[in-house]
């Protein structure tokens, strides 16, 4: 739970900041009743005091925190300065101006979704089977697919129209996913890429380096059909990573190890180019950063930068410092108009995050130690991605049941602890799984390409959330 | 082969005016009789001429079953029974029977009195039609006639909604009507036992939808209402008298209680109030929680929600009003809307679908200036919100129901066919059953394999056992011989002797004869004797007798010799054997034996020559 959240929680019992909490508490209560069959509500209703009472607060004479620190009740409260780091005890709500109250040693239990108040939109869906992949196939549709072993479904879903209604949002009642196309796969789907500019998707089952090609179907049919396959170069137990770029006829870049990365034309099966390297490092991702330049990121932290136009040897970066044998790295490159401003982020399984420049992969732009659980996790689950709109923002998921958003612009070149800008805990909070079953892990997340704070996330219980969060007001102007 | 035929007259690959004909075991049943809310012309009602072109409805149909009271499932009922003409029984559940005529009358008023349409059913017709209704209880098997029986199951969706099982002999069909597989605040989830029908006819309104959680949906609703109340606005919620209105009432009532809100909530008079009485009356049809707490507190006995009076609309301060009708096309909801539309602090929440041409439809399309009667225009300044609360089964729910009922075939109605090919594939693959989606007027035919019970006489059974060794292996088919007698709807298998005796018939014997011509100079008895000695030498191990009456018997085959009048040397060998199915070894009646006999006889002569 981050500090902002902690302060918000503490404010709740005495003076409602927003009605949202009460609605949720009510729904929660009704929900509990439905399942526990107990006629008495488990939680006490809110104190019903007169709502007009308003504590007047005057800035004059009072000292201001500079910089402002916020934290839980475990931190000393008071006026914070650069030398004495105290958590501010005079916070006020930015929307109603009520004072924020704090209670020592208390925290919300997980069933209380106080987080609701920080969303502009939140839609919660339950798929029949969990998915590890979410991929845009058009402005309003995404592709998801199951990963259980024998048979799975691959679905193209249209996002709720309400999310896209800018004017007269209230007039749009459509808040459901629509299955626009669907098909069946013979094996699990671990990786999925949509080939831009086509109705074609490429998947990999995570057990071999072969790819399956799918025709997503047009307006006349709602069926996704198998359209072919591409044979991979190596037998690998982790499966191929896939990257695609806008090209006609469609091409995909794929490979399981750095030694077998190749660009293949889907229609002819012809190999257009190969990554020229001798080492056979396990890949964590493949990504195009421009029309012709691509990155092959390896699990050991090193990155190859290659150009499909030349046959010159790729540029290889060394792994970031602090890499051990047991550490695994994931990476992502930001989408920038110019190649020179492309930033690369690398995240390790121990929570180290390193941001570098594409031109200087050895040098560190900024770095931080993330607030993530670093228990051994599956390679496939973790995912790190730059926001396509918010400059310097990164979403991280897969370590546990939350999706975290970090702002890398606040970081410096020295290592420091980083607190997330925002956490989406909804998968854990709203899960209907009973206690004792495996903990919920977020399996995938995806930024909306244009809407700055809209993300989709999927978890191991089959839930898919679409959320548009409200950035907590920076408290710096207090 | 016997077959079940399903023909949608409405709702085939379409939503609205549900009406499905089922022919099963010689019985014809009409499932639902709805109207399409979007049309004013012929397309409003199902096309009954499909039946009436060949005669009267009453002669054709054995019964009509109505699944629930929504007008797209029962709206054409008075038209069908009173104007087209049907006098047979109409089955519906008790709540549906109680509520259906209110809705029909309400709709008639709007169509005839407000819109001025003629050629529509009258109040009297609704009353006459309701006289033909036979009420159903849940899980009660109703015998329509000696062979046809129906049984209702709980369907959720709205008060009194039912799924029906139709059974003739061992053949059965289940029709779901509209149903909901997730319980809500006032109704439970649909349930059916593992009845393994030949066809499951299911609605598929939300078959391609993955629904947003109910919680997010309700949260948005409460937030909207509360925001408006907080800023002193008035909230109008136009509703259909029954259905989702009660769900929203419970939600708001609980919220008001919880938040200690003081703004009044009103029900529009008449319809909705009356409907709430019905909910109290039919408490057993609501969900478990409401039933359990009923003794202490009736959930429909609202503390904060009071009856509305026309004068209240002008009261100052915030308020929430539930008013009918739901599409703002007439009545109280329209009156209130006109009063409140000018204030941007106010809000109207449309909780359901609106038909084209209604004010509800116009404002949902963003129209901000409305033309009223008398050339007056109305500026719509209030906030318009559209929220859908309908309760249908989604793809997951449909799959769940299939798993529950285990049908042999699946038939989808009440949805678009073009968009359901994937679902069809999914059902066919997951359950290995066929899935049909007939269009209106198209017939889906399913061949059934009903078991036919046959009684068998003990004597015959004993004889078969004696012949064929121990008891037959139940997994392997076995041939047995007997006579099947059909008598007064029963079948029995007896031995042929007993059949002859029972039916008083004479026994006939069938003999096969064959003539073989030979050239032999000996006399007839000599030739016969030569044949006898020859056969004796060739057919070792068989009984061969030379009888004194001038015949040779090989087992049961008789051989005689005669000569022709013209040529004494030309001898004719007459072979004769009776038709025997059992007991005699096959070789004696088979062709190879005769061939053998024939050729060996000839060979014998050649030999002696």
mmCIF file of N, CA, C and O in Angstrom, chain A residues 19-20 22-30 33-34 46 48 113 116 122-128 151 153 155 157 170-171 173 175-179 182-184 219 222-223 225 430, chain B residues 185 208-213 215-220 222-223 226 230 251 254-255 257-260 289 292 363-366 384-388 396 399 418-422 425-426 429:
data_model
loop_
_atom_site.group_PDB
_atom_site.id
_atom_site.type_symbol
_atom_site.label_atom_id
_atom_site.label_comp_id
_atom_site.label_asym_id
_atom_site.label_seq_id
_atom_site.Cartn_x
_atom_site.Cartn_y
_atom_site.Cartn_z
ATOM 1 N N UNK A 19 -18.260 10.126 -2.016
ATOM 2 C CA UNK A 19 -19.361 9.210 -1.790
ATOM 3 C C UNK A 19 -19.024 7.807 -2.278
ATOM 4 O O UNK A 19 -19.586 6.820 -1.843
ATOM 5 N N UNK A 20 -18.049 7.735 -3.144
ATOM 6 C CA UNK A 20 -17.715 6.434 -3.744
ATOM 7 C C UNK A 20 -17.446 5.376 -2.685
ATOM 8 O O UNK A 20 -17.849 4.239 -2.813
ATOM 9 N N UNK A 22 -18.572 5.101 0.261
ATOM 10 C CA UNK A 22 -19.760 4.613 0.932
ATOM 11 C C UNK A 22 -20.526 3.651 0.047
ATOM 12 O O UNK A 22 -21.046 2.654 0.502
ATOM 13 N N UNK A 23 -20.584 3.978 -1.218
ATOM 14 C CA UNK A 23 -21.274 3.089 -2.141
ATOM 15 C C UNK A 23 -20.609 1.727 -2.108
ATOM 16 O O UNK A 23 -21.252 0.697 -2.016
ATOM 17 N N UNK A 24 -19.294 1.771 -2.115
ATOM 18 C CA UNK A 24 -18.579 0.504 -2.166
ATOM 19 C C UNK A 24 -18.745 -0.272 -0.887
ATOM 20 O O UNK A 24 -18.932 -1.475 -0.897
ATOM 21 N N UNK A 25 -18.689 0.476 0.215
ATOM 22 C CA UNK A 25 -18.861 -0.208 1.488
ATOM 23 C C UNK A 25 -20.240 -0.848 1.527
ATOM 24 O O UNK A 25 -20.409 -1.976 1.972
ATOM 25 N N UNK A 26 -21.202 -0.140 0.995
ATOM 26 C CA UNK A 26 -22.574 -0.659 0.975
ATOM 27 C C UNK A 26 -22.674 -1.898 0.105
ATOM 28 O O UNK A 26 -23.221 -2.917 0.492
ATOM 29 N N UNK A 27 -22.098 -1.758 -1.077
ATOM 30 C CA UNK A 27 -22.155 -2.906 -1.994
ATOM 31 C C UNK A 27 -21.457 -4.092 -1.355
ATOM 32 O O UNK A 27 -21.906 -5.225 -1.453
ATOM 33 N N UNK A 28 -20.374 -3.792 -0.699
ATOM 34 C CA UNK A 28 -19.600 -4.822 -0.041
ATOM 35 C C UNK A 28 -20.470 -5.537 0.994
ATOM 36 O O UNK A 28 -20.523 -6.750 1.068
ATOM 37 N N UNK A 29 -21.165 -4.717 1.746
ATOM 38 C CA UNK A 29 -21.981 -5.254 2.808
ATOM 39 C C UNK A 29 -23.090 -6.139 2.240
ATOM 40 O O UNK A 29 -23.338 -7.231 2.724
ATOM 41 N N UNK A 30 -23.719 -5.622 1.205
ATOM 42 C CA UNK A 30 -24.801 -6.393 0.603
ATOM 43 C C UNK A 30 -24.253 -7.679 0.031
ATOM 44 O O UNK A 30 -24.862 -8.729 0.089
ATOM 45 N N UNK A 33 -23.631 -10.160 2.711
ATOM 46 C CA UNK A 33 -24.877 -10.753 3.155
ATOM 47 C C UNK A 33 -25.314 -11.864 2.212
ATOM 48 O O UNK A 33 -25.780 -12.898 2.629
ATOM 49 N N UNK A 34 -25.122 -11.580 0.941
ATOM 50 C CA UNK A 34 -25.579 -12.550 -0.034
ATOM 51 C C UNK A 34 -24.894 -13.888 0.152
ATOM 52 O O UNK A 34 -25.463 -14.921 -0.094
ATOM 53 N N UNK A 46 -21.630 3.938 8.829
ATOM 54 C CA UNK A 46 -20.884 5.159 9.064
ATOM 55 C C UNK A 46 -21.574 6.018 10.101
ATOM 56 O O UNK A 46 -22.799 6.031 10.186
ATOM 57 N N UNK A 48 -23.420 8.901 11.537
ATOM 58 C CA UNK A 48 -24.296 9.767 10.753
ATOM 59 C C UNK A 48 -24.343 11.159 11.362
ATOM 60 O O UNK A 48 -25.358 11.587 11.901
ATOM 61 N N UNK A 113 -12.552 -1.667 -0.872
ATOM 62 C CA UNK A 113 -11.916 -1.149 -2.071
ATOM 63 C C UNK A 113 -11.986 0.365 -2.108
ATOM 64 O O UNK A 113 -12.638 0.962 -2.928
ATOM 65 N N UNK A 116 -11.387 2.585 -5.265
ATOM 66 C CA UNK A 116 -12.358 2.976 -6.281
ATOM 67 C C UNK A 116 -12.346 4.477 -6.527
ATOM 68 O O UNK A 116 -12.598 4.932 -7.618
ATOM 69 N N UNK A 122 -13.783 2.233 -14.158
ATOM 70 C CA UNK A 122 -13.284 0.914 -13.779
ATOM 71 C C UNK A 122 -14.316 -0.108 -14.213
ATOM 72 O O UNK A 122 -15.469 -0.046 -13.815
ATOM 73 N N UNK A 123 -13.900 -0.995 -15.071
ATOM 74 C CA UNK A 123 -14.799 -2.051 -15.524
ATOM 75 C C UNK A 123 -14.165 -3.381 -15.200
ATOM 76 O O UNK A 123 -12.978 -3.579 -15.445
ATOM 77 N N UNK A 124 -14.958 -4.254 -14.639
ATOM 78 C CA UNK A 124 -14.434 -5.530 -14.152
ATOM 79 C C UNK A 124 -15.115 -6.669 -14.906
ATOM 80 O O UNK A 124 -16.341 -6.740 -14.932
ATOM 81 N N UNK A 125 -14.330 -7.500 -15.531
ATOM 82 C CA UNK A 125 -14.892 -8.601 -16.323
ATOM 83 C C UNK A 125 -14.320 -9.916 -15.835
ATOM 84 O O UNK A 125 -13.239 -9.965 -15.268
ATOM 85 N N UNK A 126 -15.050 -10.955 -16.112
ATOM 86 C CA UNK A 126 -14.565 -12.286 -15.764
ATOM 87 C C UNK A 126 -14.571 -13.144 -17.027
ATOM 88 O O UNK A 126 -15.624 -13.398 -17.594
ATOM 89 N N UNK A 127 -13.381 -13.562 -17.440
ATOM 90 C CA UNK A 127 -13.311 -14.475 -18.587
ATOM 91 C C UNK A 127 -13.488 -15.897 -18.072
ATOM 92 O O UNK A 127 -13.243 -16.180 -16.909
ATOM 93 N N UNK A 128 -13.889 -16.778 -18.965
ATOM 94 C CA UNK A 128 -14.034 -18.166 -18.552
ATOM 95 C C UNK A 128 -12.687 -18.763 -18.177
ATOM 96 O O UNK A 128 -12.577 -19.555 -17.264
ATOM 97 N N UNK A 151 -6.890 -27.458 -24.804
ATOM 98 C CA UNK A 151 -7.608 -26.654 -25.788
ATOM 99 C C UNK A 151 -7.880 -25.283 -25.203
ATOM 100 O O UNK A 151 -8.132 -25.149 -24.032
ATOM 101 N N UNK A 153 -9.384 -21.027 -26.101
ATOM 102 C CA UNK A 153 -10.080 -20.124 -26.999
ATOM 103 C C UNK A 153 -9.215 -18.905 -27.234
ATOM 104 O O UNK A 153 -8.506 -18.457 -26.345
ATOM 105 N N UNK A 155 -9.887 -15.060 -28.413
ATOM 106 C CA UNK A 155 -11.037 -14.176 -28.557
ATOM 107 C C UNK A 155 -10.598 -12.772 -28.936
ATOM 108 O O UNK A 155 -9.597 -12.273 -28.424
ATOM 109 N N UNK A 157 -12.033 -9.139 -28.474
ATOM 110 C CA UNK A 157 -13.068 -8.472 -27.696
ATOM 111 C C UNK A 157 -13.129 -6.990 -28.048
ATOM 112 O O UNK A 157 -12.091 -6.353 -28.201
ATOM 113 N N UNK A 170 -22.825 9.796 -20.590
ATOM 114 C CA UNK A 170 -23.978 9.223 -19.897
ATOM 115 C C UNK A 170 -24.964 8.559 -20.827
ATOM 116 O O UNK A 170 -25.752 7.730 -20.423
ATOM 117 N N UNK A 171 -24.913 8.932 -22.099
ATOM 118 C CA UNK A 171 -25.884 8.372 -23.041
ATOM 119 C C UNK A 171 -25.470 7.001 -23.532
ATOM 120 O O UNK A 171 -26.216 6.318 -24.205
ATOM 121 N N UNK A 173 -24.774 3.337 -22.785
ATOM 122 C CA UNK A 173 -24.996 2.352 -21.727
ATOM 123 C C UNK A 173 -24.116 1.131 -21.902
ATOM 124 O O UNK A 173 -24.058 0.276 -21.048
ATOM 125 N N UNK A 175 -21.434 -1.013 -21.525
ATOM 126 C CA UNK A 175 -20.247 -1.116 -20.682
ATOM 127 C C UNK A 175 -19.727 -2.545 -20.628
ATOM 128 O O UNK A 175 -19.002 -2.916 -19.712
ATOM 129 N N UNK A 176 -20.108 -3.339 -21.604
ATOM 130 C CA UNK A 176 -19.678 -4.737 -21.630
ATOM 131 C C UNK A 176 -18.651 -4.974 -22.733
ATOM 132 O O UNK A 176 -18.585 -4.240 -23.699
ATOM 133 N N UNK A 177 -17.901 -6.035 -22.558
ATOM 134 C CA UNK A 177 -17.067 -6.536 -23.641
ATOM 135 C C UNK A 177 -17.968 -7.260 -24.624
ATOM 136 O O UNK A 177 -18.906 -7.942 -24.220
ATOM 137 N N UNK A 178 -17.687 -7.125 -25.897
ATOM 138 C CA UNK A 178 -18.430 -7.871 -26.900
ATOM 139 C C UNK A 178 -17.428 -8.822 -27.555
ATOM 140 O O UNK A 178 -16.361 -8.386 -27.979
ATOM 141 N N UNK A 179 -17.784 -10.084 -27.642
ATOM 142 C CA UNK A 179 -16.893 -11.021 -28.345
ATOM 143 C C UNK A 179 -17.162 -10.832 -29.834
ATOM 144 O O UNK A 179 -18.202 -11.232 -30.333
ATOM 145 N N UNK A 182 -14.012 -15.161 -32.458
ATOM 146 C CA UNK A 182 -13.483 -16.170 -31.552
ATOM 147 C C UNK A 182 -13.023 -17.397 -32.318
ATOM 148 O O UNK A 182 -13.515 -17.673 -33.415
ATOM 149 N N UNK A 183 -12.078 -18.107 -31.751
ATOM 150 C CA UNK A 183 -11.594 -19.327 -32.393
ATOM 151 C C UNK A 183 -11.032 -20.273 -31.350
ATOM 152 O O UNK A 183 -10.999 -19.959 -30.173
ATOM 153 N N UNK A 184 -10.597 -21.435 -31.804
ATOM 154 C CA UNK A 184 -10.086 -22.449 -30.885
ATOM 155 C C UNK A 184 -8.634 -22.780 -31.219
ATOM 156 O O UNK A 184 -8.275 -22.899 -32.383
ATOM 157 N N UNK A 219 -15.832 -8.701 -41.177
ATOM 158 C CA UNK A 219 -17.145 -8.301 -40.668
ATOM 159 C C UNK A 219 -18.203 -9.374 -40.905
ATOM 160 O O UNK A 219 -19.211 -9.408 -40.227
ATOM 161 N N UNK A 222 -17.723 -14.340 -37.449
ATOM 162 C CA UNK A 222 -17.190 -14.084 -36.110
ATOM 163 C C UNK A 222 -16.217 -15.180 -35.687
ATOM 164 O O UNK A 222 -16.017 -15.414 -34.519
ATOM 165 N N UNK A 223 -15.616 -15.823 -36.672
ATOM 166 C CA UNK A 223 -14.742 -16.948 -36.357
ATOM 167 C C UNK A 223 -13.281 -16.606 -36.676
ATOM 168 O O UNK A 223 -12.981 -16.042 -37.719
ATOM 169 N N UNK A 225 -9.755 -18.147 -37.580
ATOM 170 C CA UNK A 225 -9.333 -19.432 -38.152
ATOM 171 C C UNK A 225 -7.813 -19.523 -38.218
ATOM 172 O O UNK A 225 -7.134 -18.529 -38.427
ATOM 173 N N UNK A 430 -11.077 -7.651 -5.651
ATOM 174 C CA UNK A 430 -12.383 -8.060 -6.154
ATOM 175 C C UNK A 430 -12.458 -9.546 -6.489
ATOM 176 O O UNK A 430 -13.464 -10.024 -6.975
ATOM 177 N N UNK B 185 -30.442 -8.977 -6.624
ATOM 178 C CA UNK B 185 -30.922 -8.574 -5.299
ATOM 179 C C UNK B 185 -32.285 -9.130 -4.946
ATOM 180 O O UNK B 185 -32.586 -9.330 -3.783
ATOM 181 N N UNK B 208 -22.882 -13.139 -26.930
ATOM 182 C CA UNK B 208 -21.556 -12.696 -27.366
ATOM 183 C C UNK B 208 -21.041 -11.586 -26.466
ATOM 184 O O UNK B 208 -20.147 -10.852 -26.847
ATOM 185 N N UNK B 209 -21.616 -11.487 -25.272
ATOM 186 C CA UNK B 209 -21.235 -10.392 -24.378
ATOM 187 C C UNK B 209 -20.508 -10.934 -23.158
ATOM 188 O O UNK B 209 -20.878 -11.972 -22.629
ATOM 189 N N UNK B 210 -19.452 -10.237 -22.751
ATOM 190 C CA UNK B 210 -18.849 -10.528 -21.456
ATOM 191 C C UNK B 210 -19.205 -9.337 -20.583
ATOM 192 O O UNK B 210 -18.797 -8.214 -20.862
ATOM 193 N N UNK B 211 -20.011 -9.560 -19.570
ATOM 194 C CA UNK B 211 -20.602 -8.442 -18.849
ATOM 195 C C UNK B 211 -19.657 -7.814 -17.836
ATOM 196 O O UNK B 211 -18.863 -8.497 -17.195
ATOM 197 N N UNK B 212 -19.779 -6.502 -17.733
ATOM 198 C CA UNK B 212 -19.097 -5.769 -16.678
ATOM 199 C C UNK B 212 -19.719 -6.239 -15.371
ATOM 200 O O UNK B 212 -20.888 -6.610 -15.334
ATOM 201 N N UNK B 213 -18.948 -6.224 -14.296
ATOM 202 C CA UNK B 213 -19.482 -6.757 -13.044
ATOM 203 C C UNK B 213 -20.663 -5.909 -12.588
ATOM 204 O O UNK B 213 -20.718 -4.712 -12.818
ATOM 205 N N UNK B 215 -21.393 -5.097 -9.757
ATOM 206 C CA UNK B 215 -20.965 -4.169 -8.730
ATOM 207 C C UNK B 215 -20.570 -2.817 -9.322
ATOM 208 O O UNK B 215 -20.972 -1.764 -8.833
ATOM 209 N N UNK B 216 -19.780 -2.839 -10.394
ATOM 210 C CA UNK B 216 -19.368 -1.594 -11.036
ATOM 211 C C UNK B 216 -20.595 -0.869 -11.590
ATOM 212 O O UNK B 216 -20.698 0.359 -11.525
ATOM 213 N N UNK B 217 -21.508 -1.651 -12.126
ATOM 214 C CA UNK B 217 -22.734 -1.130 -12.710
ATOM 215 C C UNK B 217 -23.579 -0.398 -11.657
ATOM 216 O O UNK B 217 -23.998 0.734 -11.842
ATOM 217 N N UNK B 218 -23.786 -1.084 -10.536
ATOM 218 C CA UNK B 218 -24.620 -0.512 -9.478
ATOM 219 C C UNK B 218 -23.939 0.680 -8.829
ATOM 220 O O UNK B 218 -24.586 1.658 -8.464
ATOM 221 N N UNK B 219 -22.638 0.587 -8.712
ATOM 222 C CA UNK B 219 -21.882 1.664 -8.107
ATOM 223 C C UNK B 219 -22.051 2.942 -8.913
ATOM 224 O O UNK B 219 -22.275 4.021 -8.365
ATOM 225 N N UNK B 220 -21.983 2.832 -10.221
ATOM 226 C CA UNK B 220 -22.145 3.991 -11.085
ATOM 227 C C UNK B 220 -23.543 4.586 -10.942
ATOM 228 O O UNK B 220 -23.708 5.800 -10.929
ATOM 229 N N UNK B 222 -25.607 4.401 -8.287
ATOM 230 C CA UNK B 222 -25.757 5.081 -6.997
ATOM 231 C C UNK B 222 -25.001 6.398 -6.984
ATOM 232 O O UNK B 222 -25.469 7.397 -6.444
ATOM 233 N N UNK B 223 -23.829 6.384 -7.615
ATOM 234 C CA UNK B 223 -23.010 7.590 -7.643
ATOM 235 C C UNK B 223 -23.743 8.696 -8.390
ATOM 236 O O UNK B 223 -23.795 9.843 -7.930
ATOM 237 N N UNK B 226 -26.685 9.963 -6.334
ATOM 238 C CA UNK B 226 -26.227 10.706 -5.168
ATOM 239 C C UNK B 226 -25.667 12.075 -5.539
ATOM 240 O O UNK B 226 -25.960 13.073 -4.883
ATOM 241 N N UNK B 230 -27.134 15.542 -4.116
ATOM 242 C CA UNK B 230 -26.242 16.419 -3.366
ATOM 243 C C UNK B 230 -26.290 17.848 -3.873
ATOM 244 O O UNK B 230 -26.192 18.795 -3.104
ATOM 245 N N UNK B 251 -31.993 -1.409 -4.150
ATOM 246 C CA UNK B 251 -30.655 -0.825 -4.124
ATOM 247 C C UNK B 251 -30.689 0.568 -3.521
ATOM 248 O O UNK B 251 -29.913 0.888 -2.611
ATOM 249 N N UNK B 254 -31.644 0.622 0.294
ATOM 250 C CA UNK B 254 -30.531 0.234 1.152
ATOM 251 C C UNK B 254 -29.503 1.364 1.243
ATOM 252 O O UNK B 254 -28.938 1.624 2.294
ATOM 253 N N UNK B 255 -29.294 1.996 0.106
ATOM 254 C CA UNK B 255 -28.314 3.086 0.046
ATOM 255 C C UNK B 255 -28.783 4.256 0.909
ATOM 256 O O UNK B 255 -27.995 4.844 1.655
ATOM 257 N N UNK B 257 -30.784 4.173 3.432
ATOM 258 C CA UNK B 257 -30.689 3.737 4.823
ATOM 259 C C UNK B 257 -29.255 3.891 5.309
ATOM 260 O O UNK B 257 -28.981 4.433 6.365
ATOM 261 N N UNK B 258 -28.363 3.414 4.513
ATOM 262 C CA UNK B 258 -26.965 3.391 4.866
ATOM 263 C C UNK B 258 -26.366 4.792 4.958
ATOM 264 O O UNK B 258 -25.610 5.114 5.860
ATOM 265 N N UNK B 259 -26.719 5.642 4.024
ATOM 266 C CA UNK B 259 -26.132 6.976 3.961
ATOM 267 C C UNK B 259 -26.938 7.991 4.766
ATOM 268 O O UNK B 259 -26.579 9.146 4.826
ATOM 269 N N UNK B 260 -28.048 7.525 5.343
ATOM 270 C CA UNK B 260 -28.914 8.408 6.112
ATOM 271 C C UNK B 260 -29.358 9.605 5.268
ATOM 272 O O UNK B 260 -29.288 10.757 5.694
ATOM 273 N N UNK B 289 -32.543 -14.895 -0.081
ATOM 274 C CA UNK B 289 -32.299 -13.936 0.993
ATOM 275 C C UNK B 289 -33.597 -13.221 1.363
ATOM 276 O O UNK B 289 -33.932 -13.073 2.537
ATOM 277 N N UNK B 292 -35.876 -15.497 3.204
ATOM 278 C CA UNK B 292 -35.443 -15.792 4.565
ATOM 279 C C UNK B 292 -35.759 -14.664 5.520
ATOM 280 O O UNK B 292 -36.156 -14.882 6.651
ATOM 281 N N UNK B 363 -34.100 11.398 -26.557
ATOM 282 C CA UNK B 363 -33.111 12.002 -25.659
ATOM 283 C C UNK B 363 -31.880 11.119 -25.522
ATOM 284 O O UNK B 363 -30.777 11.608 -25.333
ATOM 285 N N UNK B 364 -32.056 9.813 -25.690
ATOM 286 C CA UNK B 364 -30.884 8.934 -25.633
ATOM 287 C C UNK B 364 -30.003 9.127 -26.856
ATOM 288 O O UNK B 364 -28.823 8.790 -26.835
ATOM 289 N N UNK B 365 -30.583 9.643 -27.928
ATOM 290 C CA UNK B 365 -29.771 9.933 -29.105
ATOM 291 C C UNK B 365 -29.175 11.330 -29.052
ATOM 292 O O UNK B 365 -28.669 11.835 -30.046
ATOM 293 N N UNK B 366 -29.311 11.959 -27.892
ATOM 294 C CA UNK B 366 -28.657 13.244 -27.702
ATOM 295 C C UNK B 366 -29.478 14.434 -28.143
ATOM 296 O O UNK B 366 -28.969 15.557 -28.173
ATOM 297 N N UNK B 384 -28.885 13.535 -18.917
ATOM 298 C CA UNK B 384 -29.488 12.270 -19.347
ATOM 299 C C UNK B 384 -28.471 11.149 -19.163
ATOM 300 O O UNK B 384 -27.342 11.238 -19.630
ATOM 301 N N UNK B 385 -28.878 10.117 -18.470
ATOM 302 C CA UNK B 385 -27.991 8.967 -18.249
ATOM 303 C C UNK B 385 -28.681 7.704 -18.730
ATOM 304 O O UNK B 385 -29.870 7.509 -18.504
ATOM 305 N N UNK B 386 -27.920 6.856 -19.383
ATOM 306 C CA UNK B 386 -28.461 5.597 -19.887
ATOM 307 C C UNK B 386 -27.729 4.455 -19.199
ATOM 308 O O UNK B 386 -26.505 4.404 -19.230
ATOM 309 N N UNK B 387 -28.493 3.602 -18.556
ATOM 310 C CA UNK B 387 -27.855 2.467 -17.875
ATOM 311 C C UNK B 387 -28.672 1.221 -18.152
ATOM 312 O O UNK B 387 -29.890 1.258 -18.102
ATOM 313 N N UNK B 388 -28.000 0.150 -18.434
ATOM 314 C CA UNK B 388 -28.731 -1.074 -18.741
ATOM 315 C C UNK B 388 -28.661 -2.027 -17.556
ATOM 316 O O UNK B 388 -27.584 -2.300 -17.044
ATOM 317 N N UNK B 396 -21.290 -17.602 -20.795
ATOM 318 C CA UNK B 396 -20.929 -18.464 -19.679
ATOM 319 C C UNK B 396 -22.173 -19.108 -19.082
ATOM 320 O O UNK B 396 -22.194 -20.300 -18.777
ATOM 321 N N UNK B 399 -23.560 -21.866 -21.315
ATOM 322 C CA UNK B 399 -22.756 -23.087 -21.168
ATOM 323 C C UNK B 399 -23.099 -23.783 -19.844
ATOM 324 O O UNK B 399 -23.189 -25.010 -19.785
ATOM 325 N N UNK B 418 -25.622 -14.244 -37.327
ATOM 326 C CA UNK B 418 -24.340 -13.990 -37.991
ATOM 327 C C UNK B 418 -23.211 -13.862 -36.987
ATOM 328 O O UNK B 418 -22.068 -14.180 -37.270
ATOM 329 N N UNK B 419 -23.558 -13.423 -35.783
ATOM 330 C CA UNK B 419 -22.513 -13.178 -34.795
ATOM 331 C C UNK B 419 -22.355 -14.351 -33.836
ATOM 332 O O UNK B 419 -21.714 -14.234 -32.809
ATOM 333 N N UNK B 420 -22.981 -15.467 -34.133
ATOM 334 C CA UNK B 420 -22.945 -16.546 -33.168
ATOM 335 C C UNK B 420 -22.338 -17.833 -33.699
ATOM 336 O O UNK B 420 -22.476 -18.882 -33.087
ATOM 337 N N UNK B 421 -21.652 -17.727 -34.812
ATOM 338 C CA UNK B 421 -21.044 -18.921 -35.381
ATOM 339 C C UNK B 421 -19.990 -19.491 -34.430
ATOM 340 O O UNK B 421 -19.849 -20.691 -34.283
ATOM 341 N N UNK B 422 -19.280 -18.580 -33.761
ATOM 342 C CA UNK B 422 -18.254 -19.010 -32.818
ATOM 343 C C UNK B 422 -18.879 -19.745 -31.639
ATOM 344 O O UNK B 422 -18.416 -20.810 -31.242
ATOM 345 N N UNK B 425 -19.950 -23.155 -32.652
ATOM 346 C CA UNK B 425 -18.780 -24.035 -32.685
ATOM 347 C C UNK B 425 -18.354 -24.451 -31.290
ATOM 348 O O UNK B 425 -17.995 -25.602 -31.043
ATOM 349 N N UNK B 426 -18.423 -23.500 -30.385
ATOM 350 C CA UNK B 426 -17.993 -23.760 -29.020
ATOM 351 C C UNK B 426 -18.899 -24.806 -28.359
ATOM 352 O O UNK B 426 -18.417 -25.743 -27.726
ATOM 353 N N UNK B 429 -18.316 -28.229 -30.004
ATOM 354 C CA UNK B 429 -17.058 -28.876 -29.641
ATOM 355 C C UNK B 429 -17.043 -29.310 -28.188
ATOM 356 O O UNK B 429 -16.606 -30.400 -27.866
#
